mmCIF file of C-alpha atoms and ligand atoms in Angstrom:
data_model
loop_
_atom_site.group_PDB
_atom_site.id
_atom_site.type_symbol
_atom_site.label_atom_id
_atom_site.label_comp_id
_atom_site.label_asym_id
_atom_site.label_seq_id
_atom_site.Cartn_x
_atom_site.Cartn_y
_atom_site.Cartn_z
ATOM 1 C CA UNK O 1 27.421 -21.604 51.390
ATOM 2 C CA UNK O 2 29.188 -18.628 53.142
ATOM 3 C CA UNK O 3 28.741 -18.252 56.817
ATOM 4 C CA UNK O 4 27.432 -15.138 57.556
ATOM 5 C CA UNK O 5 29.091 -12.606 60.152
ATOM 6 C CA UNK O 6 27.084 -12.640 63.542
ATOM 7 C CA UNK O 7 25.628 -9.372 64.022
ATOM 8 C CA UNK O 8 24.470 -7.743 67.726
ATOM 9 C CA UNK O 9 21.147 -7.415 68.363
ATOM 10 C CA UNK O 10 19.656 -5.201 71.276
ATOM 11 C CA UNK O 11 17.026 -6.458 72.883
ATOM 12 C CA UNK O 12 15.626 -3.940 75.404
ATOM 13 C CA UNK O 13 12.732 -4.974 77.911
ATOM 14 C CA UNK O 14 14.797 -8.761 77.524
ATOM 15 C CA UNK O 15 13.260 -10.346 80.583
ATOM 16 C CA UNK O 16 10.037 -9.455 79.256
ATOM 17 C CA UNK O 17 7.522 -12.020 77.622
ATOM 18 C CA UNK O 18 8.615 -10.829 73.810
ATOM 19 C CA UNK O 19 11.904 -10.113 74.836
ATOM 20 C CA UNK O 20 13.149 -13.268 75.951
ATOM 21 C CA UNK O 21 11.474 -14.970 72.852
ATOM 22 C CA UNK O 22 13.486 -12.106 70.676
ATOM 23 C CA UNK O 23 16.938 -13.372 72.501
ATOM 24 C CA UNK O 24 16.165 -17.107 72.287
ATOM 25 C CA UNK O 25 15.359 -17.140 68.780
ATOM 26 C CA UNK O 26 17.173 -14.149 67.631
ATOM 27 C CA UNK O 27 20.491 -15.064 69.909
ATOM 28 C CA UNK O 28 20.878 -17.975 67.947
ATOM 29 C CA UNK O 29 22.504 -16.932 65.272
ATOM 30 C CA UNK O 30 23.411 -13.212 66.467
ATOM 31 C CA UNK O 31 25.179 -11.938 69.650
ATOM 32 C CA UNK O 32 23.048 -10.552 72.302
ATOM 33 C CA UNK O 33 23.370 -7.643 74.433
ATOM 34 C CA UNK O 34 20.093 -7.514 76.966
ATOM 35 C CA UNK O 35 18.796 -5.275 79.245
ATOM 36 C CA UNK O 36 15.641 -4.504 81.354
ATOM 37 C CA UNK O 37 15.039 -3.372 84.734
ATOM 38 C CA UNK O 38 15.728 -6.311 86.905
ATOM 39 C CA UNK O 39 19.428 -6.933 87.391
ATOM 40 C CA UNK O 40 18.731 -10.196 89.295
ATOM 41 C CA UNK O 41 16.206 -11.173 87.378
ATOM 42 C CA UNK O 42 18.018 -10.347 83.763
ATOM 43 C CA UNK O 43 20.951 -11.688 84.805
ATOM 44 C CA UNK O 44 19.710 -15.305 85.684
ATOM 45 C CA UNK O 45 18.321 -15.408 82.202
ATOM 46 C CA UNK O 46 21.693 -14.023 80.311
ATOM 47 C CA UNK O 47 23.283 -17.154 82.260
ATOM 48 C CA UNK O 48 20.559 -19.639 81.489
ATOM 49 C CA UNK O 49 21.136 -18.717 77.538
ATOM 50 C CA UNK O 50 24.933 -18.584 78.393
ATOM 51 C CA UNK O 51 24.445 -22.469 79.977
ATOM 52 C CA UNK O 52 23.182 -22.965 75.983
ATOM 53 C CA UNK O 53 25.596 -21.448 74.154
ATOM 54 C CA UNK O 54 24.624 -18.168 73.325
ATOM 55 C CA UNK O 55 26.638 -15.474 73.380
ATOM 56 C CA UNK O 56 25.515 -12.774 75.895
ATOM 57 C CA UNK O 57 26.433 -9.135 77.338
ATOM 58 C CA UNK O 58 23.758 -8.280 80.327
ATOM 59 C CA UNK O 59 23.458 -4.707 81.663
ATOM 60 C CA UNK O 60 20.237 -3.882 83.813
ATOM 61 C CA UNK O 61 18.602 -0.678 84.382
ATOM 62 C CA UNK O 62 16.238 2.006 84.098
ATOM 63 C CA UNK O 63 15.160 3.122 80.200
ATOM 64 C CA UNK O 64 14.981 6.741 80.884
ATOM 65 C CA UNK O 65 18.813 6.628 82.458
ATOM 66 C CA UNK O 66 20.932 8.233 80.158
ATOM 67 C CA UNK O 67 24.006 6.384 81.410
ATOM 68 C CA UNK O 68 22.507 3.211 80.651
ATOM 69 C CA UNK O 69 21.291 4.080 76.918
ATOM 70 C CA UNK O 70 24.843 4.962 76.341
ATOM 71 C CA UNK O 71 26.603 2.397 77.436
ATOM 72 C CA UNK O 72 24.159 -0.017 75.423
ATOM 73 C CA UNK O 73 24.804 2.110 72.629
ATOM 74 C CA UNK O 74 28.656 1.531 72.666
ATOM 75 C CA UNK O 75 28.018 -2.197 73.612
ATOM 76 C CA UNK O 76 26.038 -2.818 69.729
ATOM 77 C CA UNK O 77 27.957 -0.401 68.315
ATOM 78 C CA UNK O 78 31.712 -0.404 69.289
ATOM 79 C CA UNK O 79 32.751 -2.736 66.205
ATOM 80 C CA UNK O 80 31.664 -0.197 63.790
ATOM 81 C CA UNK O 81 28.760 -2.781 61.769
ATOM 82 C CA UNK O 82 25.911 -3.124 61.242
ATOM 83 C CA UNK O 83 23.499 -3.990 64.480
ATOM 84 C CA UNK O 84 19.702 -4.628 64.914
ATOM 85 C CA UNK O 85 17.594 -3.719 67.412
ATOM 86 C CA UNK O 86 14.407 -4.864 69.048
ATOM 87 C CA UNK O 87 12.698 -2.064 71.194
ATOM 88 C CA UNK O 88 10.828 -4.266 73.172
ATOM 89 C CA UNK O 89 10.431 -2.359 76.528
ATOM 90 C CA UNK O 90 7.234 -0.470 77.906
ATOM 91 C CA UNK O 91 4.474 -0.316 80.382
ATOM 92 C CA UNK O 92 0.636 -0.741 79.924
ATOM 93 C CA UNK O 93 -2.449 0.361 81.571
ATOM 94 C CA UNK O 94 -2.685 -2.388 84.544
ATOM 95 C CA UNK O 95 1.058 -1.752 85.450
ATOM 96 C CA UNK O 96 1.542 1.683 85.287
ATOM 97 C CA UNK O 97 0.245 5.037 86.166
ATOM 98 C CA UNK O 98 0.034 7.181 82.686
ATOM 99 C CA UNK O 99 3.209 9.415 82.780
ATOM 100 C CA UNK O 100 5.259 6.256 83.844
ATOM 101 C CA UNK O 101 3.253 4.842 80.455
ATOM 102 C CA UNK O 102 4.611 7.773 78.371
ATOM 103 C CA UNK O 103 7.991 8.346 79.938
ATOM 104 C CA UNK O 104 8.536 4.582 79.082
ATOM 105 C CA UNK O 105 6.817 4.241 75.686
ATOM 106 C CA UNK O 106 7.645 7.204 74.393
ATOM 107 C CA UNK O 107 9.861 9.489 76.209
ATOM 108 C CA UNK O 108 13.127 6.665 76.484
ATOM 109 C CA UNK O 109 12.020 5.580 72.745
ATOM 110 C CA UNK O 110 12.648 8.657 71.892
ATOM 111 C CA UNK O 111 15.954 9.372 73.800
ATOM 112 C CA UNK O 112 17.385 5.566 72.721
ATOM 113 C CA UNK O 113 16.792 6.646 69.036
ATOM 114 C CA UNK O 114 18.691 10.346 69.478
ATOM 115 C CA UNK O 115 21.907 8.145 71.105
ATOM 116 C CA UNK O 116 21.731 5.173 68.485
ATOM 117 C CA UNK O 117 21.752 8.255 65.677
ATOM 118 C CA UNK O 118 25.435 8.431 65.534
ATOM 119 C CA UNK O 119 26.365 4.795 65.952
ATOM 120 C CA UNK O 120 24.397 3.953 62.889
ATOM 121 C CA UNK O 121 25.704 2.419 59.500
ATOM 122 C CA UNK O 122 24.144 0.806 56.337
ATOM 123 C CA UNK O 123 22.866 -2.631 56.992
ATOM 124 C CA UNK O 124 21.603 -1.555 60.785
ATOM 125 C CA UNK O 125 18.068 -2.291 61.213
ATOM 126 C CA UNK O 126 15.889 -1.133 63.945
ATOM 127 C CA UNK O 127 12.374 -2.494 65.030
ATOM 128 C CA UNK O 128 10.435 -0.635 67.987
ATOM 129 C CA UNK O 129 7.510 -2.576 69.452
ATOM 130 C CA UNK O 130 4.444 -0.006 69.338
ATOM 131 C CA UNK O 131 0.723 -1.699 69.712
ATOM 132 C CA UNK O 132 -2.529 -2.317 67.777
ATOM 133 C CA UNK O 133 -3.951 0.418 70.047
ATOM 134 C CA UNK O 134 -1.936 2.683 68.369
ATOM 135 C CA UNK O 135 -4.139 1.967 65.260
ATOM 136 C CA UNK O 136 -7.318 3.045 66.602
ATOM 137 C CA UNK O 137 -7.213 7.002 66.480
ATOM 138 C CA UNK O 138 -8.244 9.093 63.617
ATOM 139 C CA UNK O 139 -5.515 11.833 61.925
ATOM 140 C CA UNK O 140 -4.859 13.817 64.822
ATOM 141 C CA UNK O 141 -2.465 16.372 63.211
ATOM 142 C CA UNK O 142 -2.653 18.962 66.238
ATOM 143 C CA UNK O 143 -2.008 16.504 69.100
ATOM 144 C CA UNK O 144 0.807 14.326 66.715
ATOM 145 C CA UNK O 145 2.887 17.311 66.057
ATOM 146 C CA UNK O 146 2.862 17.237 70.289
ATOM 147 C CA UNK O 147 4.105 13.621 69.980
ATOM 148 C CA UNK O 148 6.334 14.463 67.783
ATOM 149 C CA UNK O 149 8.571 16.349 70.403
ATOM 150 C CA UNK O 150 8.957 14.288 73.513
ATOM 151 C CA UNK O 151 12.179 15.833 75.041
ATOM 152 C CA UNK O 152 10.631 19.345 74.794
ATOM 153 C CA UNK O 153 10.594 20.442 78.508
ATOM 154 C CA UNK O 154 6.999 21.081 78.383
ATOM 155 C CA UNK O 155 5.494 17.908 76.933
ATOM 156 C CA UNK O 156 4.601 16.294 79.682
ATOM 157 C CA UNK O 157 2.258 18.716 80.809
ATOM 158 C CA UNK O 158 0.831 19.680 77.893
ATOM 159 C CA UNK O 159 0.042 15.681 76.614
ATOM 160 C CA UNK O 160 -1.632 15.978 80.451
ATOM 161 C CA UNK O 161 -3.795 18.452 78.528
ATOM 162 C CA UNK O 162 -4.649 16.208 75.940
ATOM 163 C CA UNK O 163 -5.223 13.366 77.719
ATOM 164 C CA UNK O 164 -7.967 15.346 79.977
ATOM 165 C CA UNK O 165 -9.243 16.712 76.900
ATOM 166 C CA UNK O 166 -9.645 13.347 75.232
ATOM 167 C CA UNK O 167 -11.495 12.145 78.300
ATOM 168 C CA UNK O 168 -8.939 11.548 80.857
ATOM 169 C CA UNK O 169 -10.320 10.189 83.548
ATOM 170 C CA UNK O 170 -13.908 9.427 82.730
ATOM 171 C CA UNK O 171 -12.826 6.924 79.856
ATOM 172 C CA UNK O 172 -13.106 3.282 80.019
ATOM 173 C CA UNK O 173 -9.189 2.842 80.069
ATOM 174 C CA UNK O 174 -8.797 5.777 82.408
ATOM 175 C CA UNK O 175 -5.672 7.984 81.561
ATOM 176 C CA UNK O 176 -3.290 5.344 81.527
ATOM 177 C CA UNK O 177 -5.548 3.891 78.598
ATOM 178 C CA UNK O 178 -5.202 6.662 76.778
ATOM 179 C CA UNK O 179 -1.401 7.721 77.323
ATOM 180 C CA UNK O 180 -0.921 4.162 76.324
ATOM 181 C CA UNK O 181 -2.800 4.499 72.974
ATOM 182 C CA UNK O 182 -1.017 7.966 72.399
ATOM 183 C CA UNK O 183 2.227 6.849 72.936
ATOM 184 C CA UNK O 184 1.776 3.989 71.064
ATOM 185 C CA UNK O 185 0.635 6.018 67.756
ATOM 186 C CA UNK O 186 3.481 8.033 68.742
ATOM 187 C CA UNK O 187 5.515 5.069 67.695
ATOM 188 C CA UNK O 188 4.120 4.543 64.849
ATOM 189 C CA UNK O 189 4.836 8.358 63.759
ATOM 190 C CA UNK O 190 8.309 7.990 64.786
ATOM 191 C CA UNK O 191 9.070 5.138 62.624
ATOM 192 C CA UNK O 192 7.659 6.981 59.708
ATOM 193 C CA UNK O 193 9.946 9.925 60.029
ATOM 194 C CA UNK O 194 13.264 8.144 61.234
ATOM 195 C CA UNK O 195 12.697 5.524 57.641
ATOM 196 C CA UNK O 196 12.531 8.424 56.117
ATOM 197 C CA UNK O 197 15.457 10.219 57.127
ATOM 198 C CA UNK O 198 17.626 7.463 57.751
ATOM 199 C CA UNK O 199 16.766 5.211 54.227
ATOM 200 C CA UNK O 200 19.783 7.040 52.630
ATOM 201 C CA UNK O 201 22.442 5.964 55.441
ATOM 202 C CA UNK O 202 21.130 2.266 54.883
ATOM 203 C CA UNK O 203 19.011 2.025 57.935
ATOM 204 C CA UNK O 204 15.830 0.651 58.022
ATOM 205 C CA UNK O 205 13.701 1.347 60.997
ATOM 206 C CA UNK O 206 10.315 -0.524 61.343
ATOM 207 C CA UNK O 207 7.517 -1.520 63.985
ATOM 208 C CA UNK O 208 5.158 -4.114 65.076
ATOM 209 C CA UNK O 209 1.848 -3.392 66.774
ATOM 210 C CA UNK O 210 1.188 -6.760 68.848
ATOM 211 C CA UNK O 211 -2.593 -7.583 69.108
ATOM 212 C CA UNK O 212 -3.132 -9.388 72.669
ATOM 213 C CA UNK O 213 -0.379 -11.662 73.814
ATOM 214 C CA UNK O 214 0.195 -14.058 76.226
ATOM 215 C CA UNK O 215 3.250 -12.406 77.974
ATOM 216 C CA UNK O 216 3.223 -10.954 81.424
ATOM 217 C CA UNK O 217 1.691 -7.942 80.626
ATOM 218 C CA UNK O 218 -0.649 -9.186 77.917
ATOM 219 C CA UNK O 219 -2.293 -11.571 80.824
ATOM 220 C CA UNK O 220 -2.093 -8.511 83.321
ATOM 221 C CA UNK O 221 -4.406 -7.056 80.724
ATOM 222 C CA UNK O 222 -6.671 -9.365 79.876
ATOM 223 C CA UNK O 223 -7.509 -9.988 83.858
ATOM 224 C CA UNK O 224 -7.309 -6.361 84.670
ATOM 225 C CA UNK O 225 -8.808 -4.134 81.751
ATOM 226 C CA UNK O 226 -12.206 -4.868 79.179
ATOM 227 C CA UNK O 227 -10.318 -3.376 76.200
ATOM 228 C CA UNK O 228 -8.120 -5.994 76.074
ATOM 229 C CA UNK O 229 -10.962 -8.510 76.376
ATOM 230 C CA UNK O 230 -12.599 -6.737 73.409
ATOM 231 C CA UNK O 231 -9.747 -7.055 71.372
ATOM 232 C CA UNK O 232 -8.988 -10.651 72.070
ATOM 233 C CA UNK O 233 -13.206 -10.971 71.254
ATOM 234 C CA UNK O 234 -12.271 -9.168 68.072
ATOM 235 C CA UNK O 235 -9.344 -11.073 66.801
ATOM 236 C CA UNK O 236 -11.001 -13.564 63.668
ATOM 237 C CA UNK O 237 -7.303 -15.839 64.419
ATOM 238 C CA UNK O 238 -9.578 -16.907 67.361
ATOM 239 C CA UNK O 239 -6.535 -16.843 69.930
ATOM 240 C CA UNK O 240 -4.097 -14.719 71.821
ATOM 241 C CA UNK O 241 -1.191 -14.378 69.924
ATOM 242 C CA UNK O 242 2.228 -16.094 71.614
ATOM 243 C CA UNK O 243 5.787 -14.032 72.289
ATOM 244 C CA UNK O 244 7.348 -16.363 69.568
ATOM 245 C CA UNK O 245 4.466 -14.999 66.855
ATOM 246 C CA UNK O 246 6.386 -11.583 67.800
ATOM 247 C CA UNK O 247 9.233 -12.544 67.967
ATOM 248 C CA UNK O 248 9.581 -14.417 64.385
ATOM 249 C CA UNK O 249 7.764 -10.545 63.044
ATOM 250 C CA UNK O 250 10.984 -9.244 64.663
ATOM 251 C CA UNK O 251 13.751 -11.753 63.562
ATOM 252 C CA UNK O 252 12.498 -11.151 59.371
ATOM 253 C CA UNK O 253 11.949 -7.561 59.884
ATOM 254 C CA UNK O 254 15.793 -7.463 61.182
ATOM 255 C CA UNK O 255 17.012 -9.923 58.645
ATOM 256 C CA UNK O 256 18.119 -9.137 54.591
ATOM 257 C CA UNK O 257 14.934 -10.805 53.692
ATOM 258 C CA UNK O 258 12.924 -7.161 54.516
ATOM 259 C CA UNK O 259 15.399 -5.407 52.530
ATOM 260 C CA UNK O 260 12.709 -3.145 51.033
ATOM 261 C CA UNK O 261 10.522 -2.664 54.355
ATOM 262 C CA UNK O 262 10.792 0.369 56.278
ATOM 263 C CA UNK O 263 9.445 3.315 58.099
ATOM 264 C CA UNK O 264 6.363 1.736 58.414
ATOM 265 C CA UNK O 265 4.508 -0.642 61.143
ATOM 266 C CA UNK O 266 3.249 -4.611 60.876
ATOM 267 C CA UNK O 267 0.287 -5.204 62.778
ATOM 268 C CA UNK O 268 0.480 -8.846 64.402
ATOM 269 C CA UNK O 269 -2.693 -9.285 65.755
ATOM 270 C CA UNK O 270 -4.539 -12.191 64.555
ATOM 271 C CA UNK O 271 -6.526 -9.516 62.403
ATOM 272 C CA UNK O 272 -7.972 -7.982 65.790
ATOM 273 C CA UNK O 273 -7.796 -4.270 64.329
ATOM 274 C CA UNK O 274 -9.268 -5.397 61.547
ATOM 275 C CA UNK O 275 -12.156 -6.527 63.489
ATOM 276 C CA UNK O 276 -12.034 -4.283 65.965
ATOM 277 C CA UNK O 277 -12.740 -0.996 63.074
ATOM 278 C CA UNK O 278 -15.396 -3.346 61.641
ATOM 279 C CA UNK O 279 -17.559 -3.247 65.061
ATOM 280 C CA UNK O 280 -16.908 0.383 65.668
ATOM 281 C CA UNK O 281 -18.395 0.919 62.263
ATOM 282 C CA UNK O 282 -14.866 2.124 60.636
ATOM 283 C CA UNK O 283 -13.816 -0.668 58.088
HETATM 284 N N1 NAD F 301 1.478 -8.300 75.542
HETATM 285 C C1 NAD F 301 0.616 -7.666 74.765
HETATM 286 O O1 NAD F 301 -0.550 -8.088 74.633
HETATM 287 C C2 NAD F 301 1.053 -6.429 74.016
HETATM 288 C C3 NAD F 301 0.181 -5.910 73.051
HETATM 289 C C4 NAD F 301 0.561 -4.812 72.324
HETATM 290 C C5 NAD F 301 1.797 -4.235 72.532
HETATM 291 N N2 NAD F 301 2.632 -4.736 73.486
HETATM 292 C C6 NAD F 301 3.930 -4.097 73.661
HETATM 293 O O2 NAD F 301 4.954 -5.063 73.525
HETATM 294 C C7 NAD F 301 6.097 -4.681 74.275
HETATM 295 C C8 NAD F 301 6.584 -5.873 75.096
HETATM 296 O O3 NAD F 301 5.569 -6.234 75.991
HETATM 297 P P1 NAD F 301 5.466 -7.664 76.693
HETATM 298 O O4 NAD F 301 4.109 -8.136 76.398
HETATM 299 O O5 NAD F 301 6.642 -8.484 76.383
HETATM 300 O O6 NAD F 301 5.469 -7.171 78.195
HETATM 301 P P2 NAD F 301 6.316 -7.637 79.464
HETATM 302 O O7 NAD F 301 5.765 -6.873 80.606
HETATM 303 O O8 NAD F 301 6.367 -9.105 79.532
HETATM 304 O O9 NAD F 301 7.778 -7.112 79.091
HETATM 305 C C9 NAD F 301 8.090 -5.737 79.061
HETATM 306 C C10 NAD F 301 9.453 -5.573 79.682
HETATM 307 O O10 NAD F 301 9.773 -4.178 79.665
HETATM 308 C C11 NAD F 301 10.485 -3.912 80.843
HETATM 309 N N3 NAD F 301 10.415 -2.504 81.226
HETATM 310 C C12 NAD F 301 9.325 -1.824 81.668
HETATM 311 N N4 NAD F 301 9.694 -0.578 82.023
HETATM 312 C C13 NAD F 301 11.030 -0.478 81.818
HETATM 313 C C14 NAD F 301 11.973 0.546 82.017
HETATM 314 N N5 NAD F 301 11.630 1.743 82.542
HETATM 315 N N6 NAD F 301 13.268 0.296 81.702
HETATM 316 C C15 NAD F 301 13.648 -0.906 81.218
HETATM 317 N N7 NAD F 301 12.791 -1.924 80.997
HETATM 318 C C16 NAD F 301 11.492 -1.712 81.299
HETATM 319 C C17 NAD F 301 9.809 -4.767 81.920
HETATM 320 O O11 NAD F 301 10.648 -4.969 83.037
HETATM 321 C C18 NAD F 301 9.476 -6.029 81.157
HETATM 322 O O12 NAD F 301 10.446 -7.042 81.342
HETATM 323 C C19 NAD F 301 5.672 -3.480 75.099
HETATM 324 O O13 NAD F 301 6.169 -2.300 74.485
HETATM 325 C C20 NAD F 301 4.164 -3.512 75.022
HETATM 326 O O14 NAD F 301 3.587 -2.229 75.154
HETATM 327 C C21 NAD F 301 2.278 -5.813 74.232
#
């Protein structure tokens, strides 16, 4: 049997709960380049997987610095093949305040997609992490043609707007609750449109929406916020899902075996949307 090329794989948010179970299983077969906020922090975990063989690039920093996104770009790219890459970064509810949430979520999505445009080349494959709560809006065509811009200069204050509008403050989640849910549907949309127009350059771009996990932020969550605790109440799987039941979502959706699947989003969530549409009456 021939032995396939190793690819690199991006992981961003790589110190993270999903992230590090994207590099360990993911790195295995596929050269890694990391990154997430912590330099310390990301770079005692590039040497642990260095200490077992992997082969690793580390570069820490900010999502929303420009520098940083293109110097990752040119560190996946700079052989000219095909790369993969799992968008794993972001910020929830108990951890963030909500333009932090959307700046994050959607606003360096956005701007990591715009530098990767040029760099890409049939056989590249792409997977952003959105969320479940992403699933639980209506068609919203007025505020998702909003979403739909997020380098515009005046989208931060106008999704303000929105947020207020759709309860801001007053609502359970509070407006990092709802940024969160936006920005995650935002995600969603983006994957839609990008498999769209990049399916004929032989890029496929897909997401997962993660029901409740038991990462970092997932347990931040579930201790800090009752929507979580609904959803995990929800989910007919009858547990929290693990970072490796993401992280094997992300390692097919990257491989030749989802050669037909893009610009569209895999819920992994134990069936927790399901159930959660059922008790709000919308199944
Ligand atoms: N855990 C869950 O239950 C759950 C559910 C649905 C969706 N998600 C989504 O899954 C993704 C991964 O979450 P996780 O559970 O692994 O969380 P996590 O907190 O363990 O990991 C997220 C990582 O993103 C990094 N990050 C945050 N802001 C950053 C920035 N500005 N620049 C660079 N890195 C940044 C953090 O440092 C962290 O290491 C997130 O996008 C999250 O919204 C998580």
């Amino acid at each position: 049997m021939a032995i396939l090329p190793r690819r690199k794989v991006l992981i961003t948010g790589a110190d993270g709960g999903m992230g590090r179970a994207c590099a360990r299983l993911m790195g295995a077969q596929d050269d890694l380049v990391l990154t997430d906020v912590s330099a310390a922090s990301l770079d005692k975990f590039a040497e642990e997987l260095r200490t077992d063989g992997y082969n690793v690039v580390a570069e820490a920093g900010d999502m929303s610095d420009d520098a940083l996104i293109a110097s990752l770009v040119k560190a996946v790219s700079a052989a000219g093949a095909p790369f993969a890459l799992v968008h794993t970064a972001g910020l929830s509810p108990s951890l963030a305040d909500w333009q932090a949430i959307m700046q994050v979520n959607l606003v360096a999505t956005e701007k990591l997609l715009r530098a990767l445009e040029p760099a890409l080349v049939p056989g590249t494959a792409l997977v952003l992490i959105a969320s479940s709560a992403g699933h639980m809006f209506p068609p919203m065509p007025e505020v998702e043609a909003i979403l739909a811009d997020p380098l515009s200069p005046a989208f931060m204050a106008t999704i303000e707007g929105v947020i207020n509008h759709m309860g801001g403050a007053n609502s359970p989640g509070g407006m990092g609750g709802i940024s969160y849910s936006l920005s995650k549907k935002a995600v969603h949309n983006i994957c839609t449109s990008r498999g769209v127009a990049w399916g004929p350059k032989g890029v496929r771009i897909t997401s997962i929406s993660p029901g409740m996990i038991a990462t970092p932020m997932g347990k931040s969550e579930i201790a800090n916020t009752s929507g979580a605790q609904q959803l995990l109440d929800a989910t007919p799987v009858g547990r929290v899902g693990t970072a490796m039941d993401i992280a094997l979502a992300a390692q097919f959706l990257c491989s030749d075996a989802a050669s037909f699947i893009s610009g569209t989003d895999l819920l992994v969530d134990g069936g927790g949307t399901a159930g959660m549409k059922l008790s709000m009456g919308r199944g």
